[in-house]
PDB file of C-alpha atoms in Angstrom:
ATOM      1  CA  UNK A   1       0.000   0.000   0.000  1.00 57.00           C
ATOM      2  CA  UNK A   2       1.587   3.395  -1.151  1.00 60.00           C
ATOM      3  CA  UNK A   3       1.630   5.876   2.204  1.00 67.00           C
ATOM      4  CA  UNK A   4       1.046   9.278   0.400  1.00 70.00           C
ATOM      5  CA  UNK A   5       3.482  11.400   2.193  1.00 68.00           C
ATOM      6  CA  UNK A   6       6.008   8.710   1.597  1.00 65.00           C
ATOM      7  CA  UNK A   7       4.686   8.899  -2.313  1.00 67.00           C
ATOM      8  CA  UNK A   8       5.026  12.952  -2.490  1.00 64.00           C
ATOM      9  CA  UNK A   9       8.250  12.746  -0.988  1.00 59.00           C
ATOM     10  CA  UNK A  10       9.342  10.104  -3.186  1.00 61.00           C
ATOM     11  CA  UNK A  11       8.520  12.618  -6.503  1.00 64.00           C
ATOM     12  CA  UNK A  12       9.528  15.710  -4.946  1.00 65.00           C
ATOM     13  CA  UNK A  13      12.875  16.554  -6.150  1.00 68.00           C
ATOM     14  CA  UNK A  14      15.374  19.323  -5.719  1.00 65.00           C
ATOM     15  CA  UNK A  15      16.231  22.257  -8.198  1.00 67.00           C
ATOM     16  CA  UNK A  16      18.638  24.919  -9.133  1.00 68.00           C
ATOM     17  CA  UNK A  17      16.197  27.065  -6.724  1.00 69.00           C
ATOM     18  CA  UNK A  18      17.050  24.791  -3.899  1.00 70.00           C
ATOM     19  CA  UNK A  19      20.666  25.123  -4.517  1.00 71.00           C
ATOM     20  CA  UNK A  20      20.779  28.344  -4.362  1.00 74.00           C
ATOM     21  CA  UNK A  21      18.766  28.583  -1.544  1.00 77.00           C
ATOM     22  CA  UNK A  22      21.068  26.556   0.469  1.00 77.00           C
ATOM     23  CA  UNK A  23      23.894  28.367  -0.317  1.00 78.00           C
ATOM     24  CA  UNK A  24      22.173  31.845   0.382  1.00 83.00           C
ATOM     25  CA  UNK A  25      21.387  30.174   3.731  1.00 85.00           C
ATOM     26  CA  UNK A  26      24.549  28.907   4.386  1.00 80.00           C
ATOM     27  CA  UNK A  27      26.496  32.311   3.247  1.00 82.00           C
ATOM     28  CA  UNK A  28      24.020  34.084   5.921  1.00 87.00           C
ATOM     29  CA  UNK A  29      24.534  32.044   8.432  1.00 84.00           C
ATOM     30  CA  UNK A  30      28.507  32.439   8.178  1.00 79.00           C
ATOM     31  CA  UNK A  31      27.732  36.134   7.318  1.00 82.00           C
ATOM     32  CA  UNK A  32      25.939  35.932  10.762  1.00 83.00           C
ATOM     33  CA  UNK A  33      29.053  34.399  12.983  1.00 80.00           C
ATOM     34  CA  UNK A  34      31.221  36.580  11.202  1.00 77.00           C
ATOM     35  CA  UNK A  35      29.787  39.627  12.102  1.00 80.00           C
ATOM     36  CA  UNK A  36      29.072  38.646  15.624  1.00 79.00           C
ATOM     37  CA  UNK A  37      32.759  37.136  16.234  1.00 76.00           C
ATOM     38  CA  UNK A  38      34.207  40.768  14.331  1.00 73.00           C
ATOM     39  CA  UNK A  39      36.940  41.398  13.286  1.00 73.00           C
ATOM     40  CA  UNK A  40      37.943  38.226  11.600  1.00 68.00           C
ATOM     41  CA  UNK A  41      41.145  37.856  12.670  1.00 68.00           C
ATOM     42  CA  UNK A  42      39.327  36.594  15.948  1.00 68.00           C
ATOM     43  CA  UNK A  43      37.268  34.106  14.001  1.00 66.00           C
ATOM     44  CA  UNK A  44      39.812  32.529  11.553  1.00 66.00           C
ATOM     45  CA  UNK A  45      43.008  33.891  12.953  1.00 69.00           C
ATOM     46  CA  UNK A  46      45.649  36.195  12.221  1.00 69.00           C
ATOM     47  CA  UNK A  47      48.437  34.236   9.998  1.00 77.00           C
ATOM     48  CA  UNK A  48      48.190  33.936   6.323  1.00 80.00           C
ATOM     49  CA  UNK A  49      47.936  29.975   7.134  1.00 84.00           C
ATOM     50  CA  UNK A  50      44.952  30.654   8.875  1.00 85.00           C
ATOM     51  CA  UNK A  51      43.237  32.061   6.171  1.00 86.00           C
ATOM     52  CA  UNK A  52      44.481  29.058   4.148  1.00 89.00           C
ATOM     53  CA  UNK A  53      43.018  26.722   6.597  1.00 89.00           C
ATOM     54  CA  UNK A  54      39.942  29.016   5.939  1.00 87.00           C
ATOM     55  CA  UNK A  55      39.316  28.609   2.631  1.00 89.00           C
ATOM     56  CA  UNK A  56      40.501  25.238   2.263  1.00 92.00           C
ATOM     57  CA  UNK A  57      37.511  24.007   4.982  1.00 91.00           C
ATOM     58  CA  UNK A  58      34.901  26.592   3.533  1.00 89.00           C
ATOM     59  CA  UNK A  59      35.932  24.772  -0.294  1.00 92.00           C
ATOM     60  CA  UNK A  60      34.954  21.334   1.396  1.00 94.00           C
ATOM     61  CA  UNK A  61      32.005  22.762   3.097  1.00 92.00           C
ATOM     62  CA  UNK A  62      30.625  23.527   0.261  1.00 91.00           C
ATOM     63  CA  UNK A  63      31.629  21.204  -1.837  1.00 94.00           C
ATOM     64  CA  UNK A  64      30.257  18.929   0.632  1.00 94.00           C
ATOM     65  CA  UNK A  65      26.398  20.675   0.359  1.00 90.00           C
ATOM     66  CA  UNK A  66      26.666  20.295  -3.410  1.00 91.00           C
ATOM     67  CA  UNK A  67      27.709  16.734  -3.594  1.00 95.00           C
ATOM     68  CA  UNK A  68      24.782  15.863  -1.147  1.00 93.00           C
ATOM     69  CA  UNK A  69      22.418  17.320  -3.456  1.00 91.00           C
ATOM     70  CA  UNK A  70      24.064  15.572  -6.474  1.00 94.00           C
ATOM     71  CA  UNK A  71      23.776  12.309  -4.709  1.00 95.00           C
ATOM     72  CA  UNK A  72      20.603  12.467  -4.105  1.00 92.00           C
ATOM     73  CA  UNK A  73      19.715  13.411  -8.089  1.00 93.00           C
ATOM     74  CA  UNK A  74      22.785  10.410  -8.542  1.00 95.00           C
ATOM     75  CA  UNK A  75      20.254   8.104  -6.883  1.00 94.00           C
ATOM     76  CA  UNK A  76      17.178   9.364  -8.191  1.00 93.00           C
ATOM     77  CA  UNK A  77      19.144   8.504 -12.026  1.00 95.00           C
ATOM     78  CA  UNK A  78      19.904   5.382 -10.647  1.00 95.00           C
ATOM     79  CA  UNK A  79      16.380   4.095 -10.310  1.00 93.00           C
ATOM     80  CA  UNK A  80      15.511   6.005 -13.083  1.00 91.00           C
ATOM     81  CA  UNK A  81      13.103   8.522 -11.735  1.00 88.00           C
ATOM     82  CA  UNK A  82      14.428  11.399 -11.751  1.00 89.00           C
ATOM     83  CA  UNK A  83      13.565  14.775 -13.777  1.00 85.00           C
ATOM     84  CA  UNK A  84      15.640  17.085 -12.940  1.00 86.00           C
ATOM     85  CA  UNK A  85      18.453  16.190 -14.919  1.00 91.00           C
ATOM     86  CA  UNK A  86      19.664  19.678 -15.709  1.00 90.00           C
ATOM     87  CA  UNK A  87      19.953  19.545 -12.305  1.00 90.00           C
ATOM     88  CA  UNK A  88      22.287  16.781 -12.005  1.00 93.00           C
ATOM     89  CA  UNK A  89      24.529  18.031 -14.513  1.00 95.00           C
ATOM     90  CA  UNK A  90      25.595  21.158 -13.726  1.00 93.00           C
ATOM     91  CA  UNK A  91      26.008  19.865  -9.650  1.00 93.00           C
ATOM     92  CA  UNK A  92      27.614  17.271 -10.856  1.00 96.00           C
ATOM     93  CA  UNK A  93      30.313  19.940 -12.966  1.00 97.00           C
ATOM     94  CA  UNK A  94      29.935  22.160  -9.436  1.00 95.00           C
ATOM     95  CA  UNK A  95      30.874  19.351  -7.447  1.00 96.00           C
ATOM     96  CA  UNK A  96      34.380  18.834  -9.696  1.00 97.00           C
ATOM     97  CA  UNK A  97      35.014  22.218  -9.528  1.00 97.00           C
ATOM     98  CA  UNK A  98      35.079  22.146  -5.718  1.00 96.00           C
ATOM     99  CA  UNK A  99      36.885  19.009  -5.278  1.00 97.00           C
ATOM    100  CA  UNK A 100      39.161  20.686  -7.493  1.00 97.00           C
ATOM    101  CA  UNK A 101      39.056  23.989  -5.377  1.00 96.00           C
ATOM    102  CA  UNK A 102      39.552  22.111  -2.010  1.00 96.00           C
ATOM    103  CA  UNK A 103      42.490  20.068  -3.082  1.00 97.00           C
ATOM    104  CA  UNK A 104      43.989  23.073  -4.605  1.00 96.00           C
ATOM    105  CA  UNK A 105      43.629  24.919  -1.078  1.00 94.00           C
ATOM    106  CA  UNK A 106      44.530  21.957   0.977  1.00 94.00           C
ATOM    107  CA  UNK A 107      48.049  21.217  -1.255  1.00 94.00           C
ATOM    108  CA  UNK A 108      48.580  25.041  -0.288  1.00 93.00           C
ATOM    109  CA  UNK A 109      47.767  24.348   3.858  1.00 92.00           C
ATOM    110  CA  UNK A 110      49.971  21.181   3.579  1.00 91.00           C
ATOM    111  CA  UNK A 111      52.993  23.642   3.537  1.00 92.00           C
ATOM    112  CA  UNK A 112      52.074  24.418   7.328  1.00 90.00           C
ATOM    113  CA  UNK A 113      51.508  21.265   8.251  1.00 89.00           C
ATOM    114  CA  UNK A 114      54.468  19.981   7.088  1.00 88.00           C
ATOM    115  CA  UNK A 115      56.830  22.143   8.353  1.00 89.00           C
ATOM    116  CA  UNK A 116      59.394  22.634  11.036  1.00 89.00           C
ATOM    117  CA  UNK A 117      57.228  22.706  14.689  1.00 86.00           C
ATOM    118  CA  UNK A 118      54.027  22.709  12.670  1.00 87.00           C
ATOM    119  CA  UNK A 119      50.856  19.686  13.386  1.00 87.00           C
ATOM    120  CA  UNK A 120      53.164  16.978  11.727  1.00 88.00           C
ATOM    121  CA  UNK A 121      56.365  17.028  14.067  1.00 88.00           C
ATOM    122  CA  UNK A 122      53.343  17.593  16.729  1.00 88.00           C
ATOM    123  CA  UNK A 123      51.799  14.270  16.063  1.00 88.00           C
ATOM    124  CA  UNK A 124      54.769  11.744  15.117  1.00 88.00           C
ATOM    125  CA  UNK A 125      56.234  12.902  18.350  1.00 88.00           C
ATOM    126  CA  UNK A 126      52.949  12.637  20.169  1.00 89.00           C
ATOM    127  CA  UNK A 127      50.756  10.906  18.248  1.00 86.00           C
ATOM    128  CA  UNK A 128      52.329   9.396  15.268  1.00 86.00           C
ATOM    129  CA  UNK A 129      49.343   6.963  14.020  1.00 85.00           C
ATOM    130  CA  UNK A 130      47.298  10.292  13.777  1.00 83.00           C
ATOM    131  CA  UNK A 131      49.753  11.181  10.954  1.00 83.00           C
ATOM    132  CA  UNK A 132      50.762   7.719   9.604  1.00 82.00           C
ATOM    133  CA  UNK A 133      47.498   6.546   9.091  1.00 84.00           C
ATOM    134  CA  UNK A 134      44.825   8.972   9.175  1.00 86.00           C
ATOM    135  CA  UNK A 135      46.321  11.871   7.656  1.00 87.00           C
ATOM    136  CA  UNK A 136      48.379  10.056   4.620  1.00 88.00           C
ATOM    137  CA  UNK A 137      45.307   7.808   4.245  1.00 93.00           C
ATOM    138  CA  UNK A 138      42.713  11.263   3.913  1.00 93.00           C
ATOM    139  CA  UNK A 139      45.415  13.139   2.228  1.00 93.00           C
ATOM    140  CA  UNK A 140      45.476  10.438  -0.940  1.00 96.00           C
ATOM    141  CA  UNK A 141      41.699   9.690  -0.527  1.00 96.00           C
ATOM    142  CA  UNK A 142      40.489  13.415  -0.611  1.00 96.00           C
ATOM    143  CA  UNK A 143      42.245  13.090  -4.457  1.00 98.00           C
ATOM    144  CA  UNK A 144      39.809  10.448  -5.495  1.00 98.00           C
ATOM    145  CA  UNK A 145      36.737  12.363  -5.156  1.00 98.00           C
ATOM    146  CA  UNK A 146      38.319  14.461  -8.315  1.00 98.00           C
ATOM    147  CA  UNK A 147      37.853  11.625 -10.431  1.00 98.00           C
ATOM    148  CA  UNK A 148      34.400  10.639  -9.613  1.00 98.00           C
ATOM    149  CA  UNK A 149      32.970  13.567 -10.180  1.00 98.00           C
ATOM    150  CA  UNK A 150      35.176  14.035 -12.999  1.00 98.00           C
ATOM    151  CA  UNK A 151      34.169  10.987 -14.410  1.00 98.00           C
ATOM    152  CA  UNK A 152      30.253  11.106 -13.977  1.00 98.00           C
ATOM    153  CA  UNK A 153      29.959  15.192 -15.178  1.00 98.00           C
ATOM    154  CA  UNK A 154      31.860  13.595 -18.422  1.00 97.00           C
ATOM    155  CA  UNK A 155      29.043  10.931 -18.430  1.00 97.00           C
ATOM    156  CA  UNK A 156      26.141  13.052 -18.449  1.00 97.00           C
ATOM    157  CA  UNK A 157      27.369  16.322 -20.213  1.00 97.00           C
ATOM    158  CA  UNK A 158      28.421  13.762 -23.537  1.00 95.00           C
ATOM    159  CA  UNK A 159      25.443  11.294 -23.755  1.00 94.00           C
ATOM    160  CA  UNK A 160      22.296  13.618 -21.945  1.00 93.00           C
ATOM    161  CA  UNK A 161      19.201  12.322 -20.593  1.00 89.00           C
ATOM    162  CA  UNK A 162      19.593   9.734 -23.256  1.00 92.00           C
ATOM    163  CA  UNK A 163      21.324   7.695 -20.491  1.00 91.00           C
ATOM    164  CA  UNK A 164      17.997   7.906 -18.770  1.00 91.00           C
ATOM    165  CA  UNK A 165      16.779   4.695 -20.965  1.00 92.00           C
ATOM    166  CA  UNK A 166      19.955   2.543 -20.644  1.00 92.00           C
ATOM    167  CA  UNK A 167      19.872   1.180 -17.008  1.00 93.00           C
ATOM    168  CA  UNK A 168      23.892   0.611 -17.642  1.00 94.00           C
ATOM    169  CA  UNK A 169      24.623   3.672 -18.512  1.00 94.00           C
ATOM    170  CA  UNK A 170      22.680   5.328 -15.427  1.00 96.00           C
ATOM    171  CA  UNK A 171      24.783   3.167 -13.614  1.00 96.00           C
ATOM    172  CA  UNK A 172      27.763   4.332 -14.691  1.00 96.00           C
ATOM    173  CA  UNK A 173      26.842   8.254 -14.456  1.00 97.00           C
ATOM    174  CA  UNK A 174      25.329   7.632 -11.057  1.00 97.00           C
ATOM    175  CA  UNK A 175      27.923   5.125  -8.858  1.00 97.00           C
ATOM    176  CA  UNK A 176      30.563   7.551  -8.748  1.00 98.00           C
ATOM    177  CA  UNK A 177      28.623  10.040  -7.915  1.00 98.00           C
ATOM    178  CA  UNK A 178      27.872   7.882  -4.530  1.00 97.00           C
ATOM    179  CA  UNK A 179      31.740   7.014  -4.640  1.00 98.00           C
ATOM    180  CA  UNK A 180      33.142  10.609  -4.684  1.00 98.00           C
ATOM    181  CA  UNK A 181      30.272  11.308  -1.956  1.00 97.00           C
ATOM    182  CA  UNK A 182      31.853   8.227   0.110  1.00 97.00           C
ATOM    183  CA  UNK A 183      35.637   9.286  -0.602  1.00 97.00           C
ATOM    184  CA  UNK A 184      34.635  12.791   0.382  1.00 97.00           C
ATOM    185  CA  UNK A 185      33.018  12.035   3.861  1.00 96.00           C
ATOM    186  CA  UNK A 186      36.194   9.974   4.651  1.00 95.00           C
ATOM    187  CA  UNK A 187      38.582  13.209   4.103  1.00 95.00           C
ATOM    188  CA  UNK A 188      35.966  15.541   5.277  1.00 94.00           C
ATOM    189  CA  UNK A 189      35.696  14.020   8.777  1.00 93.00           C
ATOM    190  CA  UNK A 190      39.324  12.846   9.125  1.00 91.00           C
ATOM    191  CA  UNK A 191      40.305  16.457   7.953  1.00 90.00           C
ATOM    192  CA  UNK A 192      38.092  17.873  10.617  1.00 88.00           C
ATOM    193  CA  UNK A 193      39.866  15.486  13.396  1.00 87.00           C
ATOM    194  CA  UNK A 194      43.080  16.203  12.703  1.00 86.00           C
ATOM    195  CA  UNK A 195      42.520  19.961  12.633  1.00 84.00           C
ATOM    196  CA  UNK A 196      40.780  19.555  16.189  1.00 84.00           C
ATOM    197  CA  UNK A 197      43.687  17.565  17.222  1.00 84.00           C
ATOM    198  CA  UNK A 198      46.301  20.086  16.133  1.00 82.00           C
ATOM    199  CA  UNK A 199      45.741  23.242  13.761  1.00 74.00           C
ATOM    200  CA  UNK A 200      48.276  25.016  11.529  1.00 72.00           C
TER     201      UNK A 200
ATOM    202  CA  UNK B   1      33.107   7.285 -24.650  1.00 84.00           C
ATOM    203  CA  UNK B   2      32.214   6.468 -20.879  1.00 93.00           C
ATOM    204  CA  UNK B   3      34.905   3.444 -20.897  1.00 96.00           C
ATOM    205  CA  UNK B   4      37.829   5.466 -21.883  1.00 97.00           C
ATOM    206  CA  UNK B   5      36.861   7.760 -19.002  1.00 97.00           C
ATOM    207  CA  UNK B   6      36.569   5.256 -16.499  1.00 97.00           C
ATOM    208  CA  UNK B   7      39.671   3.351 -17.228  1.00 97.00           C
ATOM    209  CA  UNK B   8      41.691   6.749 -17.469  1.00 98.00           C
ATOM    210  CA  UNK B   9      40.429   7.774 -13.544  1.00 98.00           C
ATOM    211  CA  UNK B  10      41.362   4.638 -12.645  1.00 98.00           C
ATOM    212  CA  UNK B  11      44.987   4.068 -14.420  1.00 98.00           C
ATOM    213  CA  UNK B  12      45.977   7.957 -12.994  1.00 98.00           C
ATOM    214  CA  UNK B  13      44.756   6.508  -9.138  1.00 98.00           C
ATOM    215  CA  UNK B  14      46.801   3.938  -9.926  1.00 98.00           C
ATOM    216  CA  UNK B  15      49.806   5.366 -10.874  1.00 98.00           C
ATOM    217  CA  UNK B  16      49.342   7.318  -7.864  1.00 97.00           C
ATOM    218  CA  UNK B  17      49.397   4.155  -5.191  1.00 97.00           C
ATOM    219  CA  UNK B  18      52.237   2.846  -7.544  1.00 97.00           C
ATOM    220  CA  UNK B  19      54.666   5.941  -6.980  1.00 97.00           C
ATOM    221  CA  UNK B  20      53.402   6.218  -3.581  1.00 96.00           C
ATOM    222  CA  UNK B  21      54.583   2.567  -3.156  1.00 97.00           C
ATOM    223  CA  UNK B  22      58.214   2.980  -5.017  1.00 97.00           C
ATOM    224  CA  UNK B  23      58.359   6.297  -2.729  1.00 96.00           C
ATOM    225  CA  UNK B  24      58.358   4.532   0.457  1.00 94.00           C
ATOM    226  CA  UNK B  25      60.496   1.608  -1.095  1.00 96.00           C
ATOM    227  CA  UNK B  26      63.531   3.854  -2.705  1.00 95.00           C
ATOM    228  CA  UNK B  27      64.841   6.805  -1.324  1.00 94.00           C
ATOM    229  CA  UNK B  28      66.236   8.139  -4.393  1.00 96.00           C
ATOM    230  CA  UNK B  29      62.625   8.164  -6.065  1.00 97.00           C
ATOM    231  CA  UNK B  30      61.024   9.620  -3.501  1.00 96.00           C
ATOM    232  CA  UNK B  31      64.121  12.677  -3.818  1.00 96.00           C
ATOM    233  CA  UNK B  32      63.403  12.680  -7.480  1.00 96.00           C
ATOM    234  CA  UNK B  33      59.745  13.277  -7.131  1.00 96.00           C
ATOM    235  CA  UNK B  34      60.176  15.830  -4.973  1.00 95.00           C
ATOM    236  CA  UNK B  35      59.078  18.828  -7.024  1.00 95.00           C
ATOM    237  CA  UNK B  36      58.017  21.426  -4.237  1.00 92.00           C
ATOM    238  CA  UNK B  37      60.261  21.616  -1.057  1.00 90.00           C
ATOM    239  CA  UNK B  38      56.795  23.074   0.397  1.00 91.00           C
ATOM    240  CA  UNK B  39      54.918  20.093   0.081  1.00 93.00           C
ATOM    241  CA  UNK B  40      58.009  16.807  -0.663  1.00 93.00           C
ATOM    242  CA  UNK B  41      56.932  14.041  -2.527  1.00 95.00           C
ATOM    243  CA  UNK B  42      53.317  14.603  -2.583  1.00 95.00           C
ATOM    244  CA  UNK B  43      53.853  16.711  -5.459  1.00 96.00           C
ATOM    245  CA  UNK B  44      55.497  14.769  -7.744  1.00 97.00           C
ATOM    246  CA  UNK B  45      52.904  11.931  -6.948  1.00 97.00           C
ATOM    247  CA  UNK B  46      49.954  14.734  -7.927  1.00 97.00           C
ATOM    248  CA  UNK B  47      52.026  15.079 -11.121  1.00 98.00           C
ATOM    249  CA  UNK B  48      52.182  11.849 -12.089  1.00 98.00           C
ATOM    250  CA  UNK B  49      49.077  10.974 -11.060  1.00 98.00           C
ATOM    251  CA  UNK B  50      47.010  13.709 -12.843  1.00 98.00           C
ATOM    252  CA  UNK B  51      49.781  13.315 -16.012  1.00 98.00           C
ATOM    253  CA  UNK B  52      48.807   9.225 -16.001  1.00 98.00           C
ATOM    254  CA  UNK B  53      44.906  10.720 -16.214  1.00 98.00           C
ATOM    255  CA  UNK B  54      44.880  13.362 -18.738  1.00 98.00           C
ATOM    256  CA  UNK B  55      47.656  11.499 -21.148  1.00 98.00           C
ATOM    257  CA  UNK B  56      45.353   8.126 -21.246  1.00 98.00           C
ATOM    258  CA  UNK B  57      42.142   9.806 -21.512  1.00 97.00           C
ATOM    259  CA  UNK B  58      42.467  10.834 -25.086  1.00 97.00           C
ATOM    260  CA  UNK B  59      44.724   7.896 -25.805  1.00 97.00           C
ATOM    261  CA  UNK B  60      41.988   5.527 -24.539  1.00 97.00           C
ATOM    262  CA  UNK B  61      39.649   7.730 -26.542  1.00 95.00           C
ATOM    263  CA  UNK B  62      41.147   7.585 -29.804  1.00 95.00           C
ATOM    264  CA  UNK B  63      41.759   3.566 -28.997  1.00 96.00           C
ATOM    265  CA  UNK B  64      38.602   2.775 -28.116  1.00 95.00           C
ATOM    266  CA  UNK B  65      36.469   4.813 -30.013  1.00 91.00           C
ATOM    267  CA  UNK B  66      35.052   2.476 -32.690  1.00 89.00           C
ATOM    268  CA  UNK B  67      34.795  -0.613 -30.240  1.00 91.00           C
ATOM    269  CA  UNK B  68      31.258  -2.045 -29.260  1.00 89.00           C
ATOM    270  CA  UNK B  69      32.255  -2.311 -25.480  1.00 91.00           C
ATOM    271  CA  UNK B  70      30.324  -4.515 -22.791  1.00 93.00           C
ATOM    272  CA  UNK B  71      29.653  -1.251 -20.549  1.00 93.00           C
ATOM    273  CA  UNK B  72      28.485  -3.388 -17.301  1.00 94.00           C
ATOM    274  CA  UNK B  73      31.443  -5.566 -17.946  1.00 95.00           C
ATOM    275  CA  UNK B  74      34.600  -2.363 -18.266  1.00 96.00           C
ATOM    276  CA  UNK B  75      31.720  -0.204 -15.240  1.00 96.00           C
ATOM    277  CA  UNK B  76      32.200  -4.078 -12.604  1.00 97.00           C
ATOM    278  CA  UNK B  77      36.044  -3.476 -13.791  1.00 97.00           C
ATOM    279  CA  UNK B  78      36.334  -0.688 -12.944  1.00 97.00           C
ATOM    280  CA  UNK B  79      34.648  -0.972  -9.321  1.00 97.00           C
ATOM    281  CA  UNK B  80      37.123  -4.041  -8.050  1.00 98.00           C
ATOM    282  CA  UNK B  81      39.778  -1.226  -9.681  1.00 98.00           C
ATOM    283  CA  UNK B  82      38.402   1.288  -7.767  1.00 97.00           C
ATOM    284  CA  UNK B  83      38.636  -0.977  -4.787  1.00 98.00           C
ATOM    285  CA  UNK B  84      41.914  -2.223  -5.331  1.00 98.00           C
ATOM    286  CA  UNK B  85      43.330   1.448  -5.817  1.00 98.00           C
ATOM    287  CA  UNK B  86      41.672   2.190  -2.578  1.00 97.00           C
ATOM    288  CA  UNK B  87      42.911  -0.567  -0.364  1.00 97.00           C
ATOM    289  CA  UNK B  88      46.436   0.169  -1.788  1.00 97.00           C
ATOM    290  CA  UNK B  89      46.241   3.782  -0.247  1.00 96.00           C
ATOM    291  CA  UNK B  90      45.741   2.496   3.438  1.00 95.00           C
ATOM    292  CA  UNK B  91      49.309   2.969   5.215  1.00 93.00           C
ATOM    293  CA  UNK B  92      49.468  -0.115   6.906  1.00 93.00           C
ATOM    294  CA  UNK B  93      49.104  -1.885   2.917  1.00 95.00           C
ATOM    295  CA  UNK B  94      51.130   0.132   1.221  1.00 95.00           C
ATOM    296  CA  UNK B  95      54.180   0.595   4.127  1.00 93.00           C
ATOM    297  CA  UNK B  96      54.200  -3.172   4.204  1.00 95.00           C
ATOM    298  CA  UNK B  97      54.189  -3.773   0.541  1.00 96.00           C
ATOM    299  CA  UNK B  98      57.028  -1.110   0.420  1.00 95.00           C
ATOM    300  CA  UNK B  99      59.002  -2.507   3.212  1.00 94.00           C
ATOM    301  CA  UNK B 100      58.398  -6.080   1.610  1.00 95.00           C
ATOM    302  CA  UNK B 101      60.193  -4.418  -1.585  1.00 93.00           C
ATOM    303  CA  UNK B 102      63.365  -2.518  -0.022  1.00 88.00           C
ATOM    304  CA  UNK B 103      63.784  -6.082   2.180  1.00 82.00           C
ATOM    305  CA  UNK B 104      63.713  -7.864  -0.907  1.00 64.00           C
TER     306      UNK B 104
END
C-alpha cells in the first residue's frame, strides 16, 4: 500500500532554486558568525595559514552541500526517476570544480603542516598513528573524489538524458557520484579530526 | 566514450598508489619526485598521477572509439579497480608492501 506522504516525498525533487537557496542560507549564516565574532582575525586567525586553513575548509564545506544534493539526483538517475536532470549536470560539474578547489587549497595548507614545529612534528612525536594513518590515508583519498565527479559530469554532459533509458549507462553516471560522496566524507571528517587535534 | 573515461580515472589513481609505493620503497625516487620543497613528494605523486589521467584519456579515446564495449562488464572493472586502488592507499598496505620491496 503506497503511504502518500512517503509517495510525495518520493517525486519531490530538488532544483537549481534549492541550490541556491542553500547556499544563500549557508552564506548568511557564516555572514551571521562573522559579524558577531568581528573582526575576523578573531574568528579565523591572524596568519596567512589561517586564512588558508579558511578557505581550504569553507571549499569542502561547500563542496560537501553540493555533492549531497548531487547524490541524491545520482540516486534518483539510478532508479531512473528522476527529472531534474539539468539539475544533475551542472552539480555534478559544481561538485568537480570544488573538489578541485579544495584540493587546490589543501596542497597550499599542507605547507604548514608539514613544516618545522608545525601539526606533523606535533603528532609523530605525540601521536604518530594520527599522521601515519589517518592523515596520509585522507590526504590520498580526498584526491579520489576528483575523479568521480570528474568521471560522472563527463558521463552526463556527452550522452544527456539519453542515459535515462539505458539502465547501464545510469549506472555508470550515477555510482561515482555515490563514490566521490563516500571518498569525500572519509577526508571531510578525518580532515576535521586532525585539525581539532592540532591546527596550523 | 564512458569506458575510456573510467579506465583513465582509474589508471591515474593507480599510478598514484604505484609511486606512492616505489616512494616509500627507494629513497632516491622519492628525492626525485620531490618537485616542491613546500609540500616533498606529494607533489610529484599529484604530477604523475594527474599526467597518467589526462595522457590516457584521449589515448583511450582515440583507442577505443570504434569498439562495441560490454559497458556493465569495463563499469564491474572498474569498481574491483576502484577498490583495489583504494585498499592500496591504506598505510598499513602500502608501508608493508614497500618494506616487503626494499627487504627484498
Amino acid at each position: 500500500m503506497e503511504i502518500p506522504l512517503l509517495g510525495r516525498i518520493r517525486k519531490m525533487e530538488p532544483s537549481l532554486a534549492t541550490l541556491l537557496l542553500v547556499i544563500v542560507g549557508a552564506v548568511a549564516v557564516v555572514g551571521l558568525v562573522v559579524a558577531m565574532t568581528a573582526p575576523v582575525g578573531v574568528l579565523v586567525g591572524d596568519t596567512q595559514w589561517h586564512y588558508v586553513s579558511a578557505f581550504h575548509g569553507m571549499a569542502a564545506t561547500v563542496f560537501l552541500l553540493g555533492a549531497t544534493i548531487a547524490v541524491y539526483l545520482a540516486w534518483r538517475l539510478y532508479i531512473g526517476e528522476i527529472r531534474a536532470f539539468r539539475d544533475l549536470k551542472w552539480l555534478a560539474a559544481f561538485s568537480t570544480v570544488m573538489s578541485a578547489a579544495t584540493i587546490g587549497f589543501g596542497n597550499w595548507i599542507y605547507i604548514a603542516y608539514r613544516a618545522p614545529g608545525g601539526p606533523r612534528s606535533y603528532f609523530l612525536e605525540n601521536l604518530p598513528e594520527v599522521h601515519k594513518i589517518f592523515f596520509e590515508f585522507k590526504e590520498f583519498i580526498a584526491l579520489f573524489t576528483l575523479p568521480m565527479f570528474a568521471v560522472s559530469t563527463f558521463i552526463l554532459w556527452k550522452y544527456g538524458d539519453s542515459l535515462v533509458k539505458n539502465r547501464e549507462a545510469r549506472a555508470t553516471a550515477s555510482v561515482p557520484i555515490l563514490l566521490g560522496m563516500f571518498f569525500l566524507l572519509l577526508a571531510y571528517v578525518l580532515g576535521a579530526a586532525i585539525t581539532k587535534l592540532r591546527g596550523v | 566514450m564512458a569506458v575510456a573515461a573510467l579506465l583513465a580515472a582509474w589508471l591515474g589513481l593507480m599510478a598514484l598508489a604505484i609511486t606512492n609505493i616505489a616512494a616509500g620503497a627507494n629513497d632516491g625516487f622519492k628525492t626525485a619526485i620531490t618537485l616542491n620543497s613546500g609540500i616533498g613528494p606529494y607533489s610529484g605523486k599529484e604530477v604523475i598521477w594527474l599526467a597518467t589521467w589526462f595522457v590516457s584519456w584521449p589515448i583511450l579515446h582515440f583507442v577505443l572509439r570504434n569498439r562495441e564495449l560490454d559497458l556493465k562488464k569495463w563499469f564491474g572493472a572498474f569498481l574491483v579497480g576502484l577498490l583495489i586502488a583504494v585498499v592500496l592507499m591504506w598505510p598499513p598496505v602500502f608501508e608493508a608492501i614497500a618494506d616487503a620491496i626494499k627487504g627484498g
